[in-house]
Tab-separated table of C-alpha atoms in Angstrom:
chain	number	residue	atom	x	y	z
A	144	UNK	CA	1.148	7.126	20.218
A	145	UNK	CA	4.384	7.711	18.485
A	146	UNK	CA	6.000	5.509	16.616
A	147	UNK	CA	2.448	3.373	16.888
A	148	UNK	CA	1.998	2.137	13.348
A	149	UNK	CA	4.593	0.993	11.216
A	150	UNK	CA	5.090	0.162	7.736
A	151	UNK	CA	7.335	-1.424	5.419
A	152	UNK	CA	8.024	-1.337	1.501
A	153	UNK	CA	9.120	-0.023	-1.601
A	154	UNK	CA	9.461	3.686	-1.404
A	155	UNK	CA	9.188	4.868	-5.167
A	156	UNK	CA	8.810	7.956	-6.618
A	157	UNK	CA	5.709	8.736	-9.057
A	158	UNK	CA	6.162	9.940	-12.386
A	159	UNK	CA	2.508	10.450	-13.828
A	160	UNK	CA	1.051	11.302	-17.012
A	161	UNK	CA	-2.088	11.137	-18.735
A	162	UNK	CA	-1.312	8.772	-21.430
A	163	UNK	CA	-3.485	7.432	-24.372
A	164	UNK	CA	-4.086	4.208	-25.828
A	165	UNK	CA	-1.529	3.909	-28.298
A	166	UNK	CA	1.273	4.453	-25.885
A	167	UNK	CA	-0.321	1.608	-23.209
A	168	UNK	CA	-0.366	-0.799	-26.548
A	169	UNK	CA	2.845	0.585	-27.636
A	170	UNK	CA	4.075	-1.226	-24.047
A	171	UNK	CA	1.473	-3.798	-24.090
A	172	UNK	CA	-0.394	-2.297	-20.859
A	173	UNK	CA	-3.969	-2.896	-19.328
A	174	UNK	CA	-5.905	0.369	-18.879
A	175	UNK	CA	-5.723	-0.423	-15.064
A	176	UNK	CA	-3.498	-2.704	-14.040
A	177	UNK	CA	-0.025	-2.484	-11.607
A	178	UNK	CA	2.949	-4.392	-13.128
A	179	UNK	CA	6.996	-4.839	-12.102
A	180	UNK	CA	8.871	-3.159	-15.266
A	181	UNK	CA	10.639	-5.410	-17.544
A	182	UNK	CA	13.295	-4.935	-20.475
A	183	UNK	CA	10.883	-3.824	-22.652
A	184	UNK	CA	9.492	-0.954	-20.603
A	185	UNK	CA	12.875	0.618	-20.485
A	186	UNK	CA	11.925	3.013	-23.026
A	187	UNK	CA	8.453	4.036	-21.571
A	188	UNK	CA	10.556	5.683	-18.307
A	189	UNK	CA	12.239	7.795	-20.909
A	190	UNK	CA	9.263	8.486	-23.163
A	191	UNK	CA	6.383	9.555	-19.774
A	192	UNK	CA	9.404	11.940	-18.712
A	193	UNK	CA	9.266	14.121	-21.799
A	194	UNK	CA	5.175	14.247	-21.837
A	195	UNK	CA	3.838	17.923	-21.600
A	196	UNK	CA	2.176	17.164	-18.005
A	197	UNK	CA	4.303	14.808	-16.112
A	198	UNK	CA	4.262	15.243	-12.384
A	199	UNK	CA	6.691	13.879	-9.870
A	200	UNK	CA	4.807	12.821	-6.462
A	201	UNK	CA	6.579	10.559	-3.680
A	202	UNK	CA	5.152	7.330	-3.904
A	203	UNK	CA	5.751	3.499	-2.950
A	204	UNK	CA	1.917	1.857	-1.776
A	205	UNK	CA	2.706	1.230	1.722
A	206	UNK	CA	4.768	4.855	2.205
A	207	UNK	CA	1.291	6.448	0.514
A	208	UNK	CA	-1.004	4.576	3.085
A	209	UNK	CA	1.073	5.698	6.117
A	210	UNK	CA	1.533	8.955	4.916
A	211	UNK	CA	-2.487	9.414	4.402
A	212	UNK	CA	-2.765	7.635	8.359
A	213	UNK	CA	-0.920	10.327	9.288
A	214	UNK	CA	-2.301	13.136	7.450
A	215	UNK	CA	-5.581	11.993	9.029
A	216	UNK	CA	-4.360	11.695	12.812
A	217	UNK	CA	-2.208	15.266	12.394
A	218	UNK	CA	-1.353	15.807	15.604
A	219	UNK	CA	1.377	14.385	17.415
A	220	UNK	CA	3.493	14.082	13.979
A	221	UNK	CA	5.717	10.641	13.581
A	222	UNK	CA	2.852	8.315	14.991
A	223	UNK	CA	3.980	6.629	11.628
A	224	UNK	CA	6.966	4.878	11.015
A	225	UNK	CA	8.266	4.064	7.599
A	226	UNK	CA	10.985	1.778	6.394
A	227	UNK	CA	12.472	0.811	2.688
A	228	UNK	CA	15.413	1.461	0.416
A	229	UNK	CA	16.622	4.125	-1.722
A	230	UNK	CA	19.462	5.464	-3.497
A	231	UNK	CA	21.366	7.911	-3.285
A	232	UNK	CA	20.309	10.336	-6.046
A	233	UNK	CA	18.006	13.117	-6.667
A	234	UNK	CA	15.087	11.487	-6.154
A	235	UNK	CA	16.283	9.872	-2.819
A	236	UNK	CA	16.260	13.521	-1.806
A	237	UNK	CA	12.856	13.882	-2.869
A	238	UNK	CA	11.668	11.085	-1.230
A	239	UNK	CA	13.441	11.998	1.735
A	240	UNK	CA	11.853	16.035	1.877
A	241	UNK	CA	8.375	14.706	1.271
A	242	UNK	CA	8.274	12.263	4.389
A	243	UNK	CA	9.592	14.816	6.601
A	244	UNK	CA	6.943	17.335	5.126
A	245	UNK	CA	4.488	14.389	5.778
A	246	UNK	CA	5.792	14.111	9.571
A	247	UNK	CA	6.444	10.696	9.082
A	248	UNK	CA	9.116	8.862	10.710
A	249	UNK	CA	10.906	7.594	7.619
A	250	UNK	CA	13.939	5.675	8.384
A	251	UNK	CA	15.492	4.494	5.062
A	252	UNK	CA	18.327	2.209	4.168
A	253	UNK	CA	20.544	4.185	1.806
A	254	UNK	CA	22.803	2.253	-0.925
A	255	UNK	CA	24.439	3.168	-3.773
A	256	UNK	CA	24.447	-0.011	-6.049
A	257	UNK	CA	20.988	1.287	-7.475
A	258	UNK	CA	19.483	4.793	-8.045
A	259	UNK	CA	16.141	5.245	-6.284
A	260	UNK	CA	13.301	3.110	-7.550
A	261	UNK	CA	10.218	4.664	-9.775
A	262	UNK	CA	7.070	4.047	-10.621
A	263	UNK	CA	5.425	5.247	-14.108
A	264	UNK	CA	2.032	6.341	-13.544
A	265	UNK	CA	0.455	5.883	-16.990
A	266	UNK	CA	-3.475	7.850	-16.641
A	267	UNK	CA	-6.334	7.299	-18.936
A	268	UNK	CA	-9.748	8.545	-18.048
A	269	UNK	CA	-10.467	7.301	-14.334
A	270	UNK	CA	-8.459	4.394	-14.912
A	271	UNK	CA	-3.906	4.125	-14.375
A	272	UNK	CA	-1.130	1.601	-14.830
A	273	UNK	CA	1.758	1.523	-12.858
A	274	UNK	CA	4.858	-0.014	-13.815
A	275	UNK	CA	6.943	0.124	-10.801
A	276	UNK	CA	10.993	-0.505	-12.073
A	277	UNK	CA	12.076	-0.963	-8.359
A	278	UNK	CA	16.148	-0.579	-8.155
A	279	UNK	CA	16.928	0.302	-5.405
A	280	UNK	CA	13.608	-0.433	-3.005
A	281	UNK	CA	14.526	-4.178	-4.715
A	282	UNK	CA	17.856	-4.061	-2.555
A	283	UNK	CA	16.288	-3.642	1.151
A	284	UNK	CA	18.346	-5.695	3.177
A	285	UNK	CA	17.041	-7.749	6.658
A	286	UNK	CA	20.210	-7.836	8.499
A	287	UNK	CA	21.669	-4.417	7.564
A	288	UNK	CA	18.602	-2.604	8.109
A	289	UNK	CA	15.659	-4.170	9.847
A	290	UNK	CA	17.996	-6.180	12.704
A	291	UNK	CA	19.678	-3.322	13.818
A	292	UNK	CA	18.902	-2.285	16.946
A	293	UNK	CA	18.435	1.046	16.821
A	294	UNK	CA	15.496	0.008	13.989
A	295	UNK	CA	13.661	-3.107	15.646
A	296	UNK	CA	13.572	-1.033	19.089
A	297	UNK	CA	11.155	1.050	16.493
A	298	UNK	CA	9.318	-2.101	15.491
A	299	UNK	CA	9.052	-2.771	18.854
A	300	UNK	CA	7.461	0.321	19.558
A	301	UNK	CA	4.757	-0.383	17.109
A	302	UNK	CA	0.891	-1.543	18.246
A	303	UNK	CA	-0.041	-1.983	14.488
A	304	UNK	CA	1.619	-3.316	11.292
A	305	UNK	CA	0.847	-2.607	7.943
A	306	UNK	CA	2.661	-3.968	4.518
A	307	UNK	CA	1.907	-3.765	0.998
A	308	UNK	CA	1.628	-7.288	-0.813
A	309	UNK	CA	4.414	-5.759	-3.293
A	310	UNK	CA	7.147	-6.058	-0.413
A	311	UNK	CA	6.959	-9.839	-0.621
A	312	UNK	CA	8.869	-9.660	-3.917
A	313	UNK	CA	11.989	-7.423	-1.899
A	314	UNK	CA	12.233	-9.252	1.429
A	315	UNK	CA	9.677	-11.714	2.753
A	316	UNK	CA	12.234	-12.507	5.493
A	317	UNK	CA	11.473	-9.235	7.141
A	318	UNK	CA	7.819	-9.563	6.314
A	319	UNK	CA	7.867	-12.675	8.650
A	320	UNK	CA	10.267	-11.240	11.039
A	321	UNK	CA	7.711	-8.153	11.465
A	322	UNK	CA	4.353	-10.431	11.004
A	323	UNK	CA	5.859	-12.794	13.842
A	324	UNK	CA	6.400	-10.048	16.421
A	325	UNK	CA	3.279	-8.704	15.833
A	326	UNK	CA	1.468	-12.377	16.555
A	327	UNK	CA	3.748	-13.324	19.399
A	328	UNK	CA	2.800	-9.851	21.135
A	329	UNK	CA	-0.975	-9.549	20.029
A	330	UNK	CA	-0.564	-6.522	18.237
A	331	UNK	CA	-2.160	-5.968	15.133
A	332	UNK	CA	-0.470	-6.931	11.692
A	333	UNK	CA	-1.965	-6.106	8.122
A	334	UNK	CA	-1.396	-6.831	4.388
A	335	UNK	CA	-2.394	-6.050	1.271
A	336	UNK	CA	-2.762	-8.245	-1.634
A	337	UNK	CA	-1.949	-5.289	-3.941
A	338	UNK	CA	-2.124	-6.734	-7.551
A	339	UNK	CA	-2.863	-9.832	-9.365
A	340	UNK	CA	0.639	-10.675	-9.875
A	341	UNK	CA	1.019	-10.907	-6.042
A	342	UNK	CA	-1.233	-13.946	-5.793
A	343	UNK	CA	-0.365	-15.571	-9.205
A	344	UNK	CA	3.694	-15.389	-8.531
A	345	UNK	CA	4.378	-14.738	-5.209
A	346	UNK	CA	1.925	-17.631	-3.736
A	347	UNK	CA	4.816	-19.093	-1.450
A	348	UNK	CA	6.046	-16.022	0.577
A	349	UNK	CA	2.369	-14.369	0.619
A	350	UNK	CA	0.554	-17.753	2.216
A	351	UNK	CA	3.782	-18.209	4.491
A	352	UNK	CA	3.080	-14.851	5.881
A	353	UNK	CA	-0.806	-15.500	6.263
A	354	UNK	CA	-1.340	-17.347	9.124
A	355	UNK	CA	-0.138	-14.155	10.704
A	356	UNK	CA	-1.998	-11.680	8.832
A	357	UNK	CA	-4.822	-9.875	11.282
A	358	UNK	CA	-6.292	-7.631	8.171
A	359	UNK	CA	-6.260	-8.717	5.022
A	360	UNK	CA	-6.948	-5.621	2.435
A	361	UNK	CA	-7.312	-5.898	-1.772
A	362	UNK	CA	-9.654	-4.527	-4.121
A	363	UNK	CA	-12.057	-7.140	-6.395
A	364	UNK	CA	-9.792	-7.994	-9.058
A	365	UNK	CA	-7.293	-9.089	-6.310
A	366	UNK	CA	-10.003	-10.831	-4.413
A	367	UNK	CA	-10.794	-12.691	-7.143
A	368	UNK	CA	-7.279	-13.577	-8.370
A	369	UNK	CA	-6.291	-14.959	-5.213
A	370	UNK	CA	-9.514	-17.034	-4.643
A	371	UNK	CA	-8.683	-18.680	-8.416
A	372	UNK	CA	-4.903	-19.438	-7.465
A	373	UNK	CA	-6.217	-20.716	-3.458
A	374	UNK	CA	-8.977	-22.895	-5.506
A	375	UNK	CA	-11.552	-21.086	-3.680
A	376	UNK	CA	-14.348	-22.031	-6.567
A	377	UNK	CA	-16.541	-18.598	-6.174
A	378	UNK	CA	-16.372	-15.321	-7.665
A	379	UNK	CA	-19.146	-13.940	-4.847
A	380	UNK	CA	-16.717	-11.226	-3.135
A	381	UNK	CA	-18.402	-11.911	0.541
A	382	UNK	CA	-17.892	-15.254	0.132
A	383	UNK	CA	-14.137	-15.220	-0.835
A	384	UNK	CA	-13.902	-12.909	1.892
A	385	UNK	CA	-15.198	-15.639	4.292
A	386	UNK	CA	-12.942	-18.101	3.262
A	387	UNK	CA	-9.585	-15.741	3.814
A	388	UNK	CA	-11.376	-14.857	7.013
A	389	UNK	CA	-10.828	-18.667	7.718
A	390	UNK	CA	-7.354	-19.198	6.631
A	391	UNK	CA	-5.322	-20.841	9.244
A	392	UNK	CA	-4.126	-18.105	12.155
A	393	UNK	CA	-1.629	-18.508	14.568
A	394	UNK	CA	-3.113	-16.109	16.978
A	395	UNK	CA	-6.210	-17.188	17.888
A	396	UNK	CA	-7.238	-14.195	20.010
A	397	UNK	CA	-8.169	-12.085	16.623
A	398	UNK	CA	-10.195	-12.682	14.628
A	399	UNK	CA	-9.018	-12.087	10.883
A	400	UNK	CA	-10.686	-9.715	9.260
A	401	UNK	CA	-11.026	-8.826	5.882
A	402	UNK	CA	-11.779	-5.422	3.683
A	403	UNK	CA	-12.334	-5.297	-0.228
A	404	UNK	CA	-12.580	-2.008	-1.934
A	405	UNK	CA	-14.666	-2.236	-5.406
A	406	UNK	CA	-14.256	0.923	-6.553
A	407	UNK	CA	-17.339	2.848	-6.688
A	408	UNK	CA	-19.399	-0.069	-5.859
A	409	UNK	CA	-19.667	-1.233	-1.963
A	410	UNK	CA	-16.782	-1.915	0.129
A	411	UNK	CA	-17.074	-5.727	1.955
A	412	UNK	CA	-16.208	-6.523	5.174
A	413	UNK	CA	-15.702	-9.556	7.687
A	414	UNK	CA	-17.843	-10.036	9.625
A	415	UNK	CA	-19.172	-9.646	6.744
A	416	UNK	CA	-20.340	-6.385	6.088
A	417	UNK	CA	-21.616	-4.255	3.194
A	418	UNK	CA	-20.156	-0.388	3.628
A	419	UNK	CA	-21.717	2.081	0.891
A	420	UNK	CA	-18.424	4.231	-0.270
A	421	UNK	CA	-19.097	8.355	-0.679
A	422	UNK	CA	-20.892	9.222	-4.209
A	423	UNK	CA	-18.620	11.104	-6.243
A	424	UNK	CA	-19.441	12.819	-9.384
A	425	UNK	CA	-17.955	11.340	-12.208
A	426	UNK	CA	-16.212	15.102	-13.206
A	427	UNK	CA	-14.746	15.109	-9.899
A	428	UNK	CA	-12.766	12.230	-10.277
A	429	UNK	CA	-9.113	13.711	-11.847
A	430	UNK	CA	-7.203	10.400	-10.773
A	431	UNK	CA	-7.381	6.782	-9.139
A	432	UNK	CA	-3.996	6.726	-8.190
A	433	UNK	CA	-3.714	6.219	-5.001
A	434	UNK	CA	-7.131	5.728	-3.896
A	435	UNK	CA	-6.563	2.492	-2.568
A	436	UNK	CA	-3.440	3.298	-0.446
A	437	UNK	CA	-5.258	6.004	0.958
A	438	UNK	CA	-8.605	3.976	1.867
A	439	UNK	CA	-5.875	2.171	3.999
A	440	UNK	CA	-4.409	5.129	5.213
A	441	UNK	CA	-7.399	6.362	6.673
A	442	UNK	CA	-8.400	2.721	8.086
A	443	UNK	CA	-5.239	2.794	9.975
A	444	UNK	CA	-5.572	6.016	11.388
A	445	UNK	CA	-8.291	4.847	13.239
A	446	UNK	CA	-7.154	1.551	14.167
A	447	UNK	CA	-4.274	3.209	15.471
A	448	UNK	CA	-6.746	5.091	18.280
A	449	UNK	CA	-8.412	1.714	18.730
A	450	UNK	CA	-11.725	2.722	16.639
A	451	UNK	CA	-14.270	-0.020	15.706
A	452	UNK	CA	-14.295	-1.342	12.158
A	453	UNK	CA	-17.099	0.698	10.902
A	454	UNK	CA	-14.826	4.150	12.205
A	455	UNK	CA	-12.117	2.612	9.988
A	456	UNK	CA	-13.597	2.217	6.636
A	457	UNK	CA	-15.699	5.445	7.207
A	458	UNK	CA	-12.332	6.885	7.380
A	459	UNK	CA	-10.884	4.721	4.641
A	460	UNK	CA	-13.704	6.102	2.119
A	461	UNK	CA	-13.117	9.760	3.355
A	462	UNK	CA	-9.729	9.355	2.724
A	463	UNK	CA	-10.070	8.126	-0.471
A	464	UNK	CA	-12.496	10.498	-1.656
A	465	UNK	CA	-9.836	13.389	-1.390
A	466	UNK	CA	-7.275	11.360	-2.922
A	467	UNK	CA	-9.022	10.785	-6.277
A	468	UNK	CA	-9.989	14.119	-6.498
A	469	UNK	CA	-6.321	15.075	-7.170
A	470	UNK	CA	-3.176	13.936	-8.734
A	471	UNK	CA	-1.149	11.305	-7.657
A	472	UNK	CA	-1.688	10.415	-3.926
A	473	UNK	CA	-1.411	13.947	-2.583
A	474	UNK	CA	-3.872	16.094	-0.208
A	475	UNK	CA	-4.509	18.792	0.887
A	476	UNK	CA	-3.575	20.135	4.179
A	477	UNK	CA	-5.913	19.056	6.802
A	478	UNK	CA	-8.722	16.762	6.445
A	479	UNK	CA	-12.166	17.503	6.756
A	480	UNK	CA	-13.569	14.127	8.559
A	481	UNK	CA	-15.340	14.078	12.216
């Protein structure tokens, strides 16, 4: 089982901060939203760095969701792989310590054109927005990285796949490369459709990849951004999940399925399911950061140990139950689900 599920993206590193509303209009952000930095966000790194709480967590969505797989699975450590780029910087280092203390096999491609990418975690209430400034995780590079033999053998080794819809603006080469494997051998490959932006910019590389996706993951708002840009016609979440159920596949000997998170409302699932989440006391909840890379974190922990869908999403809930009840996507030291 090691080395079973692999996953590829940006590895960033967190900087959170409860913010208020005048700083998210000072940078012209949605109360919960995730956004690539531009120019004029420059100034927000420097300003969420001198607020009185600011908390430095590793980060990066797909690196969180492996991390939380895992966490979950415990024992034998490394049954996750990770790759990405970094720097090489403080915060590489950082990044670097808090895999190994997460016993996942990280496997990074170091360069020193750009420091290690971040993401600003800007908290209000219940609600965050993330403006990822990328650098470095921007520079992951196909042939000096994933083509290497030493690193495919590790791809190779690999029953399931999981990658963040956010990689598809670094390297949708390897996305395919990965995605292909996966098809050509029957093993299982998933991706999320991780923001908005995803589905309104990157609509090339992310149906491209498609026909090869086995799980599609998103929460509502992404659901219903991609079923505008695909022409889908409905804003009924079951039904848009039937219709990216029945997206052209390559490999016809899975069926596609697909998981939306809402929240605190129901989660929906193909075939199409509806899965109550865990209640949660509204006083419980310290931060959403996270919560959705960790309801895929727990997902694939199961899938990993070839558990049914319902095991899965029990797990994804569990999983991100803990998360939200904490800062940034951290946990605590073993989990608590049976």
């Amino acid at each position: 089982i090691q080395n079973a599920l692999f996953g590829m993206g940006n590895p960033l590193l967190d900087i959170s901060a409860v913010v208020d509303k005048d700083f998210l209009d000072k940078y012209g952000l949605k109360p919960n939203d995730q956004i690539l930095a531009e120019e004029k966000h420059k100034a927000l790194f420097d300003e969420i760095v001198k607020k009185s709480k600011v908390e430095y967590h590793a980060g990066g969505s797909t690196q969180n969701s492996v991390k939380i797989a895992q966490w979950m699975i415990q024992e034998p450590h490394k049954v996750a792989t990770f790759f990405g780029c970094i720097g090489t910087d403080h915060f590489s280092e950082i990044l670097k310590q808090k895999a190994a203390e997460a016993h996942v096999d990280a496997h990074y491609y170091e360069q020193s054109q750009e420091p290690t990418g971040t993401c600003a975690a800007c908290i209000t209430g219940d609600n965050r927005s993330l403006v990822a400034n990328l650098a470095a995780a921007n520079c992951y590079n196909k042939e000096k990285h994933l083509d290497v033999d030493s690193n495919w053998s590790l791809v190779e080794k690999a029953r399931v796949y999981y990658i963040a819809g956010f990689f598809l603006t670094v390297s949708p080469e390897s996305i395919l490369k990965v995605a292909k494997h996966a098809s050509d051998n029957n093993k299982i490959f998933g991706l999320n459709l991780s923001a908005p932006f995803i589905s309104q910019f990157f609509k090339e590389p992310l149906m491209k990849v498609m026909p090869y996706v086995d799980i599609v993951f998103g929460n509502e708002t992404e659901a219903a951004t991609f079923a505008k840009e695909q022409g889908f016609e409905t804003e009924d979440i079951a039904e848009i999940a039937r219709r990216v159920q029945s997206l052209p596949k390559v490999n016809k000997n899975r069926q596609r399925i697909v998981v939306f998170t809402q929240g605190r409302e129901d989660t929906v699932a193909t075939v199409v399911k509806i899965f109550p989440v865990l209640d949660i006391d509204q006083n419980d909840i310290v931060d959403t950061n996270g919560a959705g890379d960790a309801f895929v974190g727990g997902f694939l922990s199961e899938l990993v140990q070839e558990k049914p869908l319902e095991e899965c999403i029990r797990a994804g809930h569990y999983a991100a139950n803990v998360i939200i009840r904490r800062v940034g996507c951290t946990f605590p030291e073993k989990p608590d689900f049976h």
